[in-house]
XYZ file of C-alpha atoms in Angstrom:
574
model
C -73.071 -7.801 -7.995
C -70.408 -10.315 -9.549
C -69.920 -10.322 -12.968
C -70.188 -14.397 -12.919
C -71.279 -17.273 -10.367
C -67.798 -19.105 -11.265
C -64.991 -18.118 -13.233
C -62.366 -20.838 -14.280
C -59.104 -20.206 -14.712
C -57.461 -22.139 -17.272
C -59.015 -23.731 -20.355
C -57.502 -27.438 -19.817
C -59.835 -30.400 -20.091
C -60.705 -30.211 -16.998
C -61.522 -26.487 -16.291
C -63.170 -27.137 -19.300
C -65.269 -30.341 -18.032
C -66.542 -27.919 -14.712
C -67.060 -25.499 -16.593
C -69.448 -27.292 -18.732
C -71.433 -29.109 -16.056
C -71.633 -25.793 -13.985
C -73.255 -23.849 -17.352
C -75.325 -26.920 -18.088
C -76.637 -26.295 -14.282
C -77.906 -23.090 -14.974
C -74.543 -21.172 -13.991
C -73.204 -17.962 -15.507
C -69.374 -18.941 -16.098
C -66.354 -17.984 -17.653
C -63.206 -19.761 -18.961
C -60.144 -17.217 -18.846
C -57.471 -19.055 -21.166
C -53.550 -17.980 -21.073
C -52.806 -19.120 -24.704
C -54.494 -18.922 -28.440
C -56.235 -22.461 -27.802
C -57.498 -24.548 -24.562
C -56.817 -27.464 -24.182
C -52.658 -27.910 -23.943
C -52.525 -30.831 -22.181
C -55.118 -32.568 -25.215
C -52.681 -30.889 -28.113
C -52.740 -32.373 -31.530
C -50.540 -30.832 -34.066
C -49.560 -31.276 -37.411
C -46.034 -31.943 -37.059
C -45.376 -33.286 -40.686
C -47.839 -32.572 -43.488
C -50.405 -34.428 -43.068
C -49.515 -36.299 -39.868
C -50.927 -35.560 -36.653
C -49.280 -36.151 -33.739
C -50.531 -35.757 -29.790
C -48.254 -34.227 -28.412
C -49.665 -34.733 -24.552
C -52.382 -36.897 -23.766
C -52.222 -40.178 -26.145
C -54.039 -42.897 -24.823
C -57.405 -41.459 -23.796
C -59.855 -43.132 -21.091
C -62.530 -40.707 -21.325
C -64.876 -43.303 -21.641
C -64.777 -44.202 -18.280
C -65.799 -41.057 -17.208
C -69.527 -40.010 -16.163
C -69.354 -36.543 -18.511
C -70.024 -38.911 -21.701
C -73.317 -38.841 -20.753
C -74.055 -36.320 -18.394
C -72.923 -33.708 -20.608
C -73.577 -35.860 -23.959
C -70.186 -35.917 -25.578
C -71.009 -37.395 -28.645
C -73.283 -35.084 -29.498
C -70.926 -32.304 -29.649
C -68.998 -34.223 -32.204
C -66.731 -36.844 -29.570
C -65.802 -40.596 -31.586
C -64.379 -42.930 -30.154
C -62.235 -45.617 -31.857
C -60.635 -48.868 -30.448
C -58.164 -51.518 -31.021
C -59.173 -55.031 -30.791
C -56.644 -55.073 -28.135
C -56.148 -52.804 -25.679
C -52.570 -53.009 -24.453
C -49.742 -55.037 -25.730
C -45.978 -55.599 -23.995
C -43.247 -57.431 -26.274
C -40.636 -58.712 -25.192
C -36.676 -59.701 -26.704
C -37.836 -63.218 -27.077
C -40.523 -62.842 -29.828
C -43.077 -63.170 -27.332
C -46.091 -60.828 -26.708
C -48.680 -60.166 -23.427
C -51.819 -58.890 -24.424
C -54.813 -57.285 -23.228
C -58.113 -57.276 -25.333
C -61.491 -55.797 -25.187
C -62.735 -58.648 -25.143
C -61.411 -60.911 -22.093
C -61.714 -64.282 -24.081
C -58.505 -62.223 -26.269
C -56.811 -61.649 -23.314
C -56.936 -65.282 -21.787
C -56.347 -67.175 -25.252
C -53.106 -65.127 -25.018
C -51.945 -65.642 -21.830
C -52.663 -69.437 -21.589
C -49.537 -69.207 -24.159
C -47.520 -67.483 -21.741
C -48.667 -68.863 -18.033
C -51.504 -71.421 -17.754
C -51.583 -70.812 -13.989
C -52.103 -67.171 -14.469
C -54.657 -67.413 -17.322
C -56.658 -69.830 -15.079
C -56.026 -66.908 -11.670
C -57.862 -64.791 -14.276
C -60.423 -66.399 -15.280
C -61.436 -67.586 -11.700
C -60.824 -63.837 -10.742
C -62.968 -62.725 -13.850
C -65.656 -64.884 -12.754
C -66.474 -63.458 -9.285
C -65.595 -59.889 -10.451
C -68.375 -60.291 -13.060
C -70.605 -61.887 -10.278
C -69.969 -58.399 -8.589
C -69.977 -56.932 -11.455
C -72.238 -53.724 -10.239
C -69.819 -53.375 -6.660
C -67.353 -53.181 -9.309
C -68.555 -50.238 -11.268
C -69.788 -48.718 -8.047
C -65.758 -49.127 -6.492
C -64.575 -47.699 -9.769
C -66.756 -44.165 -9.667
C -66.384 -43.927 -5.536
C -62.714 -43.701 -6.040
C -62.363 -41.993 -9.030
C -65.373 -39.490 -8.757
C -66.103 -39.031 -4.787
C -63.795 -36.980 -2.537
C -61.033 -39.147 -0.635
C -62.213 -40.835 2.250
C -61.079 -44.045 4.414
C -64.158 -44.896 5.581
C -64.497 -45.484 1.722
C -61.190 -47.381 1.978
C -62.263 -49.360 4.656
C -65.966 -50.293 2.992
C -63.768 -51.053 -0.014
C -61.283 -53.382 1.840
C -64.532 -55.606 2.935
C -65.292 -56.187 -0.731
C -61.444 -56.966 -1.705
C -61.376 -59.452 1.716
C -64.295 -61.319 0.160
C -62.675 -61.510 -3.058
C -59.309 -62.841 -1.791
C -61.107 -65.511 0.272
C -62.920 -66.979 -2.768
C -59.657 -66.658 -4.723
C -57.168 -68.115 -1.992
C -54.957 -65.322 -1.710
C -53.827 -65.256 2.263
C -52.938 -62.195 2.538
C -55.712 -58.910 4.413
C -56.513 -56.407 2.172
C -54.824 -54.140 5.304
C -51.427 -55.573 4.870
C -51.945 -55.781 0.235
C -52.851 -51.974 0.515
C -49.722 -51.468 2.006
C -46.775 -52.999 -0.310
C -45.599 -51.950 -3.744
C -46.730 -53.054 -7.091
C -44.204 -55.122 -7.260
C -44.813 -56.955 -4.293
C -48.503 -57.352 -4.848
C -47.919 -58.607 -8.531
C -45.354 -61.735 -6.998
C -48.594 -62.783 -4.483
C -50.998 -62.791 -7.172
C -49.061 -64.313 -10.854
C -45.695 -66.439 -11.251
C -44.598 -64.990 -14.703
C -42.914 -62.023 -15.589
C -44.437 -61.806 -19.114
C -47.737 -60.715 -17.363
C -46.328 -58.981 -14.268
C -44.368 -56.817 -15.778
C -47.403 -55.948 -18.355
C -49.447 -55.339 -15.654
C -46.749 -53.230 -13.931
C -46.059 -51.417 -16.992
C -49.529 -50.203 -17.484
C -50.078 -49.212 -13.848
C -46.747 -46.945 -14.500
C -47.843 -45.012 -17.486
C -51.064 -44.461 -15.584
C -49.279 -42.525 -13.281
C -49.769 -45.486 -10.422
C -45.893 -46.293 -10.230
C -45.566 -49.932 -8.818
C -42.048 -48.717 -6.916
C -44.239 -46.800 -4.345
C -46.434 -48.692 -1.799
C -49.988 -48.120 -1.513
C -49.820 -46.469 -5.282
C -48.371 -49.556 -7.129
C -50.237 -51.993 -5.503
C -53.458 -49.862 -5.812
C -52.743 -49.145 -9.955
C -51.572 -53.028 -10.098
C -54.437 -54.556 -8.472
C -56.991 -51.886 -10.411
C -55.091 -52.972 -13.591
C -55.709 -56.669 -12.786
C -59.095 -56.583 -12.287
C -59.697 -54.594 -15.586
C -57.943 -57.307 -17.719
C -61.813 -58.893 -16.842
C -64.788 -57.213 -17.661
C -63.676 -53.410 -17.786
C -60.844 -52.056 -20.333
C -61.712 -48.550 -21.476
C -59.035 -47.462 -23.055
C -59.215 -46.037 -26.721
C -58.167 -43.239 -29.218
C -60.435 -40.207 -30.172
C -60.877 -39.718 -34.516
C -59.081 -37.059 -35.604
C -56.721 -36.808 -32.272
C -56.692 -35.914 -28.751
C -57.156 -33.110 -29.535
C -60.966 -33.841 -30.241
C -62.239 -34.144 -26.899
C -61.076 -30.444 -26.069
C -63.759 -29.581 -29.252
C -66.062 -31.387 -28.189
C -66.201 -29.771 -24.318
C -65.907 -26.483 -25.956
C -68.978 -26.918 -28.408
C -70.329 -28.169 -24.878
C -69.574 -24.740 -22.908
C -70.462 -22.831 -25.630
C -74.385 -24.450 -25.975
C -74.308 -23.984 -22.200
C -74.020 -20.246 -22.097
C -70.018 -20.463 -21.012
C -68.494 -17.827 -22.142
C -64.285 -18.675 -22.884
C -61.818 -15.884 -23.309
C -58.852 -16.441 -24.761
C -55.188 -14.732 -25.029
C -55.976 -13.846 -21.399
C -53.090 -14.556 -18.846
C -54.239 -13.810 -15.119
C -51.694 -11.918 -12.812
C -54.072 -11.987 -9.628
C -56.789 -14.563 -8.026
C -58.155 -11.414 -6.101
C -58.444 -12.590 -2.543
C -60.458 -10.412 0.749
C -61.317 -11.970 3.922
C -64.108 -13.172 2.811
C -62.141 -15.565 0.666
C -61.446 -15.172 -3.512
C -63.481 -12.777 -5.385
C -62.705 -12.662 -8.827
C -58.964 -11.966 -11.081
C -57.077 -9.386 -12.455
C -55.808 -9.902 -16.095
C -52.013 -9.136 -16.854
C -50.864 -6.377 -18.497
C -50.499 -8.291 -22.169
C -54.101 -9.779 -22.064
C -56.579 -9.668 -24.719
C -58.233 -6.921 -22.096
C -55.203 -5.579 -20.177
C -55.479 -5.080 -16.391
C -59.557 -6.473 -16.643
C -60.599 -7.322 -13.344
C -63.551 -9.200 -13.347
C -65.642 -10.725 -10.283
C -67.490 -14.077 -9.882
C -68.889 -16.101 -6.940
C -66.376 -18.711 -7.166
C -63.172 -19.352 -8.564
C -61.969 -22.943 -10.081
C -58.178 -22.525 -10.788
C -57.169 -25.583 -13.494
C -53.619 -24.531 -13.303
C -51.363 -26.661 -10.893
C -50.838 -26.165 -7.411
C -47.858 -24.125 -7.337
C -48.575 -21.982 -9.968
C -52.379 -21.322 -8.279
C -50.995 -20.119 -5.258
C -48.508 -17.428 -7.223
C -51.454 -15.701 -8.024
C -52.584 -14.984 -4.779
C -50.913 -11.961 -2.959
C -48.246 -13.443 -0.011
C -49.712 -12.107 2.797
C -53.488 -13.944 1.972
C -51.392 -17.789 2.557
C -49.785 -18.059 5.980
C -46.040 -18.636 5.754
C -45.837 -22.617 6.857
C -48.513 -22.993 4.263
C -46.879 -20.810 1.371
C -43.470 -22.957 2.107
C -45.075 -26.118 1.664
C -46.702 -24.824 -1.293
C -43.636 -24.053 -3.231
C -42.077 -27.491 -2.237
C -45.085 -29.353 -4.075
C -43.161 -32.171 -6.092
C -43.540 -32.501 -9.809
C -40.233 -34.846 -10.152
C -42.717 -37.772 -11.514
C -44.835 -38.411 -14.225
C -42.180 -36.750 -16.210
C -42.310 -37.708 -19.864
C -39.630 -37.799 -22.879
C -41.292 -38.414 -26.130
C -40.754 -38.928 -29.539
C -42.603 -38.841 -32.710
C -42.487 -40.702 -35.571
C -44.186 -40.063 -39.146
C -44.127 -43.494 -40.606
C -44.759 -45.169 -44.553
C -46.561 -48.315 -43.291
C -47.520 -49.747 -39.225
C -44.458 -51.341 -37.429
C -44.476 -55.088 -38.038
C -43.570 -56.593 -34.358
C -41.527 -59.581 -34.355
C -43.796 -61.056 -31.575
C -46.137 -61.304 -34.584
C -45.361 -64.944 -35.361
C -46.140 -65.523 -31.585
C -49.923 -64.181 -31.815
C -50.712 -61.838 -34.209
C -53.244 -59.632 -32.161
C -50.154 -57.646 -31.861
C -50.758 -56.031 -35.069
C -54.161 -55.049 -33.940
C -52.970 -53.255 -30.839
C -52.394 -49.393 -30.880
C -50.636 -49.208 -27.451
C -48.042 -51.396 -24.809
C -44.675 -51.227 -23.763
C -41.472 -52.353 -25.064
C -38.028 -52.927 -22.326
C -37.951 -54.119 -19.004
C -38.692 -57.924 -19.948
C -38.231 -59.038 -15.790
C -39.606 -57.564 -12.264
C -36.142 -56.828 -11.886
C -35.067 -55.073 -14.753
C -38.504 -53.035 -14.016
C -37.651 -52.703 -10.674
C -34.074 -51.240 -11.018
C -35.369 -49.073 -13.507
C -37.571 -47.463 -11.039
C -34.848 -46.961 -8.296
C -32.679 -45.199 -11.552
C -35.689 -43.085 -11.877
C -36.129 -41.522 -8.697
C -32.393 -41.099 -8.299
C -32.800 -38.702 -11.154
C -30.730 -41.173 -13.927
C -31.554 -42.087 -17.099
C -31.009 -45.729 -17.351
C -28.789 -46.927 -20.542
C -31.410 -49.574 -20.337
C -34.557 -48.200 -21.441
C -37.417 -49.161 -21.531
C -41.005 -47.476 -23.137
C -44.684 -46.991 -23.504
C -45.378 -47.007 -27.608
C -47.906 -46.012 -29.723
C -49.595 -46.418 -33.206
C -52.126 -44.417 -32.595
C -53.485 -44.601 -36.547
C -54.339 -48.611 -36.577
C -57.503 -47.549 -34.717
C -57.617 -43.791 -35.977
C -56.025 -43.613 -39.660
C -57.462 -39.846 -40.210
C -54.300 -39.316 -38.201
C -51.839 -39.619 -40.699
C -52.098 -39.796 -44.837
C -53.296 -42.937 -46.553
C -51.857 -45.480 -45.807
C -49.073 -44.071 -43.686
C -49.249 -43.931 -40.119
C -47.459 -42.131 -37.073
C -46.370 -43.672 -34.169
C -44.973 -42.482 -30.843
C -42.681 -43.559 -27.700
C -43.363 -41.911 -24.090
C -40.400 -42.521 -21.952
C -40.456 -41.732 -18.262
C -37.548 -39.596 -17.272
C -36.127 -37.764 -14.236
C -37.205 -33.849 -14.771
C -33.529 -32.632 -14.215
C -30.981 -36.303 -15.040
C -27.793 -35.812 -13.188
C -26.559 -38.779 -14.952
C -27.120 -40.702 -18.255
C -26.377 -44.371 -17.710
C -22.847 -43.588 -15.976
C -22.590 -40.083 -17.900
C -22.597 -37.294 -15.565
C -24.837 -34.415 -17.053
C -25.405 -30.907 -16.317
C -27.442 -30.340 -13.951
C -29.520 -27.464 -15.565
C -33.474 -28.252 -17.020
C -31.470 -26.874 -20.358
C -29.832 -29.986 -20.659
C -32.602 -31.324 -22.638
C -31.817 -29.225 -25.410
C -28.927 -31.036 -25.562
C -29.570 -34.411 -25.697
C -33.039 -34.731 -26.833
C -32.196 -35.798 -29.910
C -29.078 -38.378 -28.691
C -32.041 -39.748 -26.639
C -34.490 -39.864 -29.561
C -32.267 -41.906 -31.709
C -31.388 -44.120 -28.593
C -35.283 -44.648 -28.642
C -35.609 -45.315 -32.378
C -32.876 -48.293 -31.418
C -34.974 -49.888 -28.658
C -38.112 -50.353 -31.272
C -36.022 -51.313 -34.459
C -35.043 -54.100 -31.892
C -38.406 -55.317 -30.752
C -39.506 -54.408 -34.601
C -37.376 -55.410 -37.453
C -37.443 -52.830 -39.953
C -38.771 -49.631 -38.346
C -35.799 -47.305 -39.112
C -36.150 -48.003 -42.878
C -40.312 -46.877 -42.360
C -39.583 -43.502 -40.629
C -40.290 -40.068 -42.871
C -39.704 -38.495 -39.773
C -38.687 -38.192 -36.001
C -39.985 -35.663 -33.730
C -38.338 -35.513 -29.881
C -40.658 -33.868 -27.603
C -38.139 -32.988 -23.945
C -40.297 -32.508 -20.783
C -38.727 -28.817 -21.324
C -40.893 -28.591 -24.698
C -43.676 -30.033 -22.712
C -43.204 -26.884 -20.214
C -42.208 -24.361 -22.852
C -45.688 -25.338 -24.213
C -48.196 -24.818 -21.157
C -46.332 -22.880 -18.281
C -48.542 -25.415 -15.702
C -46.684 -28.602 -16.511
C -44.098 -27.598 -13.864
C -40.768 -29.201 -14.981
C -43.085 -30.954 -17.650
C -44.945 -32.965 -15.086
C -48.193 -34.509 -17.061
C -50.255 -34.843 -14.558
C -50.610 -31.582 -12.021
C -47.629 -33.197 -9.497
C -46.237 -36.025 -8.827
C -48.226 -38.963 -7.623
C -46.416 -40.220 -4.912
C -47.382 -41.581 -1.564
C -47.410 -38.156 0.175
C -49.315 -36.243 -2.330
C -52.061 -39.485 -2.628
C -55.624 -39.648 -2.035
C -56.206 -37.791 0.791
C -52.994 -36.289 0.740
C -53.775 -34.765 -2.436
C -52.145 -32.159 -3.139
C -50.990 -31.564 0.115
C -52.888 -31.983 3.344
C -54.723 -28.905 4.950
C -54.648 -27.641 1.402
C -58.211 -28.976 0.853
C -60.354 -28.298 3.567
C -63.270 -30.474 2.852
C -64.147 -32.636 -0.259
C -61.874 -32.287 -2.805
C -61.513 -29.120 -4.286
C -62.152 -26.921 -1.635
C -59.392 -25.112 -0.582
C -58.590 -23.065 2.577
C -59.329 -19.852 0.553
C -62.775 -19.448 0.722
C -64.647 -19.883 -2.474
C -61.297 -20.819 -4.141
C -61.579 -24.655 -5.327
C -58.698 -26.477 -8.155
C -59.392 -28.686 -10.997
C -56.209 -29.617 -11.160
C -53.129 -31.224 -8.745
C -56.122 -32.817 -6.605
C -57.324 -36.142 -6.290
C -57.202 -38.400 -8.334
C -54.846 -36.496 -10.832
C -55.383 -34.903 -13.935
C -56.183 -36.959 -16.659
C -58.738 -37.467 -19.535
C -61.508 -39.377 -17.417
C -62.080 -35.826 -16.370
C -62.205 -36.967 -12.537
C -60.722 -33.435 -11.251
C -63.236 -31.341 -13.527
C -66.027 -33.464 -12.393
C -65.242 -33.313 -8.477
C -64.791 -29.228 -8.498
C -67.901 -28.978 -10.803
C -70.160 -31.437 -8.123
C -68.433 -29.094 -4.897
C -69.219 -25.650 -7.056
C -72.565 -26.300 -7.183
C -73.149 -27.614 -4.379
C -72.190 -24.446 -2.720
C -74.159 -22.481 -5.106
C -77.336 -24.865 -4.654
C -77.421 -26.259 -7.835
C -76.539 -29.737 -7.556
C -79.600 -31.889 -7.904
C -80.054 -32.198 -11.629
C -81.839 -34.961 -13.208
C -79.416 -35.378 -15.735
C -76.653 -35.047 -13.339
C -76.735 -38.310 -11.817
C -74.770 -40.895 -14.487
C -71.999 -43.206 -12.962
C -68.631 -44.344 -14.270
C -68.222 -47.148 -16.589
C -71.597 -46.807 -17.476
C -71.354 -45.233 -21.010
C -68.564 -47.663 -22.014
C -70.490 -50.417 -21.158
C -73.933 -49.539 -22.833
C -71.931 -48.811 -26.298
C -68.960 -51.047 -26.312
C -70.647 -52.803 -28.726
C -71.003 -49.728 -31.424
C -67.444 -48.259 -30.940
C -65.511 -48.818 -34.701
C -62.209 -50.922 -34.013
C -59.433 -51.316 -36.428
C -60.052 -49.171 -38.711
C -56.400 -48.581 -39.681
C -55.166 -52.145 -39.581
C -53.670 -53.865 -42.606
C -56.157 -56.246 -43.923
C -53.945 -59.636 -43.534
C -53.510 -58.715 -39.744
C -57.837 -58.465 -39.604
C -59.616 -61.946 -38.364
């Protein structure tokens, strides 16, 4: 008899997130857990006393996900706060792009920048709303059902009927099939809001240099500057939502083991059977049984686990070449007396009231080039960032009145150059310029913000080799569980023959990941939920009542209640 129905391997968000559904089923589960805590890739630390800083995951979109209510988040202590604006991108001019909550926001802004394109939006707003419920419905199917193109194809009708009504000449065949960039010239004439668009599609891992990914995160990104925007912060740090799924496992009946590194996924012919603990575990050398096994570390380091002769050869190759080269991140964190003060400010204030855009890379082409640097393994001398103040809509976050503040820069995992600087080719290299790079950083937003250096208490560089020094599954401090590029997309995800049917199911019998499948890792909890749904459907315990929410859903029903701007300065409040 096993000693479980499903063990998970690795306490992440994610493992976490099946794990929860599959106790809330009726399941007897366990969460093994490498290190002291769970949740690595949701860290929040106190970096400076007082001021907390999150270190991984910063701009959280768990509130798209179906888990707020199916396994009733808030109720295990999840809050989530808000910005009046969503996303902001300033540029060297003193001008600003904005995204709101609230799409009258967005379109008062952009009428500033491009009539034409405010009016594209608002026409494009208007028959999204109309299918306002195909809308929600396209979001979950591709977020929260297995890949499939007969999905694509039902999905290209709907985007057909919405090109004819907005004039756009182009099929939905041939728009599928270019890069963000490309798809972003068809649809709006300036670069203030293409390159905003672009620039959120990049940070969500939807890189508008690729075809089929950029125009997919481009166009998605579009059509949530309408009715649809859930992105937020969580009080009291990312950090938060890995309580909150915990409390959740625990009044489930998981049981989560921590200080327990696995050296074997214990594999027959029958398929996986349970794991062996490593020698320096909590209970050395355990092995322990279980029905099923959800692994929520990343592909490659899955498949170490499993003895060689279990993975044929052509298989085990392929495994090992699994890229992680994107999605890399160099960040830095600041511990700040007072909120930047943007010099796009004079242009439209909102600004203030945003905790999250992108400064650099004012043109498509600037963007562009950047992205070519990027996968040729530079570091531009023209950067160009995602920023942060995470504590104008969360000021627990930092001390009263003071406030932190962070820039995520994508970077090659190993540069071979800097600019025109040849480096050493050696992941150590970080160590070596991390903080060269932070105070090249610290430049970029004293330019776009007058005054920031004089506000800083202090600066915390965070090298994608801290980010792998800190959870041993962020291969080459990958975010996201591999890189999301056109071969390891959709149904390609991770790589094909990997996943035999759905999309956690792998060719191991009873062996399913959370984690490097479709769509990616991320805090909408998409990868827990799918391996949760396949889990118990093989164990027969799918059809719960509760078990039946869709995405969107949640955000829409309490959009209304969420606290926003709770850590903006009064004379920036309307």
């Amino acid at each position: 008899m096993p000693d479980f129905d499903v063990i998970v391997i690795g306490g992440g968000i994610n493992g976490l997130a099946a794990a929860a559904y599959l106790g809330k089923a009726g399941a007897k589960v366990l969460v093994v857990e490498a290190r002291g805590e769970c949740g690595a890739h949701c860290d929040t630390e106190e970096l400076q006393a007082g001021f907390l800083h999150n270190l991984h995951a910063t701009w959280m979109i768990t509130a798209l996900s179906p888990a707020m209510e199916d396994l009733e988040l808030e109720k295990f202590g999840l809050e989530i706060v808000m910005t009046d604006y969503a996303y902001g991108k300033v540029f060297r001019d003193g001008k600003c792009c904005l995204m709101g909550v609230n799409p009258q926001d967005t379109i008062s802004n952009w009428m500033k920048l491009s009539p034409k394109d405010a009016e594209f939006i608002i026409k494009a707003s208007e028959v999204l709303i109309e299918r306002f419920n195909d809308v929600v419905e396209w979001v979950h199917t591709f977020l929260f059902t297995p890949p499939s193109f007969d999905k694509v194809r039902d999905n290209l009708e709907f985007l057909k009927e919405i090109n004819q009504r907005l004039g756009i000449n182009i099929s939905p065949e041939e728009l599928v099939n270019i890069n963000g960039f490309q798809a972003l010239d068809i649809f709006f004439e300036s670069d203030y809001i293409k390159t905003t668009i672009a620039s959120l599609s990049w940070i969500g891992a939807f890189p508008p240099i690729h075809r089929r990914i950029g125009s997919s995160g481009c166009l998605g990104v579009a059509a949530l500057t309408g009715p649809i925007f859930p992105v937020h912060q969580l009080k009291g740090g990312s950090h938060s939502l890995t309580h909150a799924l915990i409390r959740c496992c625990k009044a489930h009946g998981v049981k989560i083991i921590q200080n327990c590194p696995v050296s074997k996924i214990l594999v027959s012919k029958d398929g996986a059977y349970g794991i062996k603990l490593s020698s320096d575990a909590l209970f050395p050398g355990e092995e322990i049984t279980a029905k099923k096994i959800i692994s929520d570390l990343s592909l490659v380091p899955t498949f170490e686990l499993i003895d060689e002769d279990k993975i044929p050869s052509e298989m085990r190759t392929r495994i090992k070449n699994f890229c992680y080269d994107e999605q890399v991140i160099f960040g830095v964190h600041y511990a700040l007396k007072e909120a930047p003060i943007w010099l796009s400010a004079e242009f439209d204030p909102g600004i203030q009231r945003c905790f999250m855009g992108y400064i650099g890379g004012d043109t498509q082409d600037e963007m562009k080039k950047f992205g070519v640097e990027l996968i040729s393994g530079v570091i531009p001398d023209e950067l160009m960032a995602n920023w942060f103040v995470p504590t104008l809509a969360d000021p627990s976050q930092a001390p009263d009145g003071c406030h932190t503040a962070f820039l995520w820069l994508d970077v090659p995992p190993i540069p071979v150059r800097w600019g025109k600087r040849k480096l050493e080719y050696d992941f150590s290299v970080w160590d070596k310029i991390k903080w060269e790079l932070a105070e090249k950083l610290t430049d970029l937003f004293e330019m776009y913000a007058p005054g920031f250096r004089k506000n800083i208490i202090e600066i915390f560089p965070y090298s994608p080799l801290d980010v792998w020094r800190n959870n041993r599954s962020a291969i080459r401090g990958n975010w996201c569980g591999g890189a999301v590029i056109p071969e390891q997309f959709f149904k390609n995800r991770p790589l094909p023959d990997v996943i035999v049917k759905g999309a956690s199911r792998t060719f191991i019998n009873n062996l399913y990941l959370s984690n490097s499948i479709h769509p990616f890792g991320a805090t909408w909890l998409a990868s827990g939920y799918l391996a949760a749904c396949e889990v118990a459907e093989d164990l027969g315990i799918r059809e719960k009542d509760w078990w039946k929410n869709k995405a969107v859903m949640w955000y829409i029903k309490n959009l209304g209640k969420i606290k926003r701007n709770l850590g903006v300065a009064d004379k920036w409040k309307i």
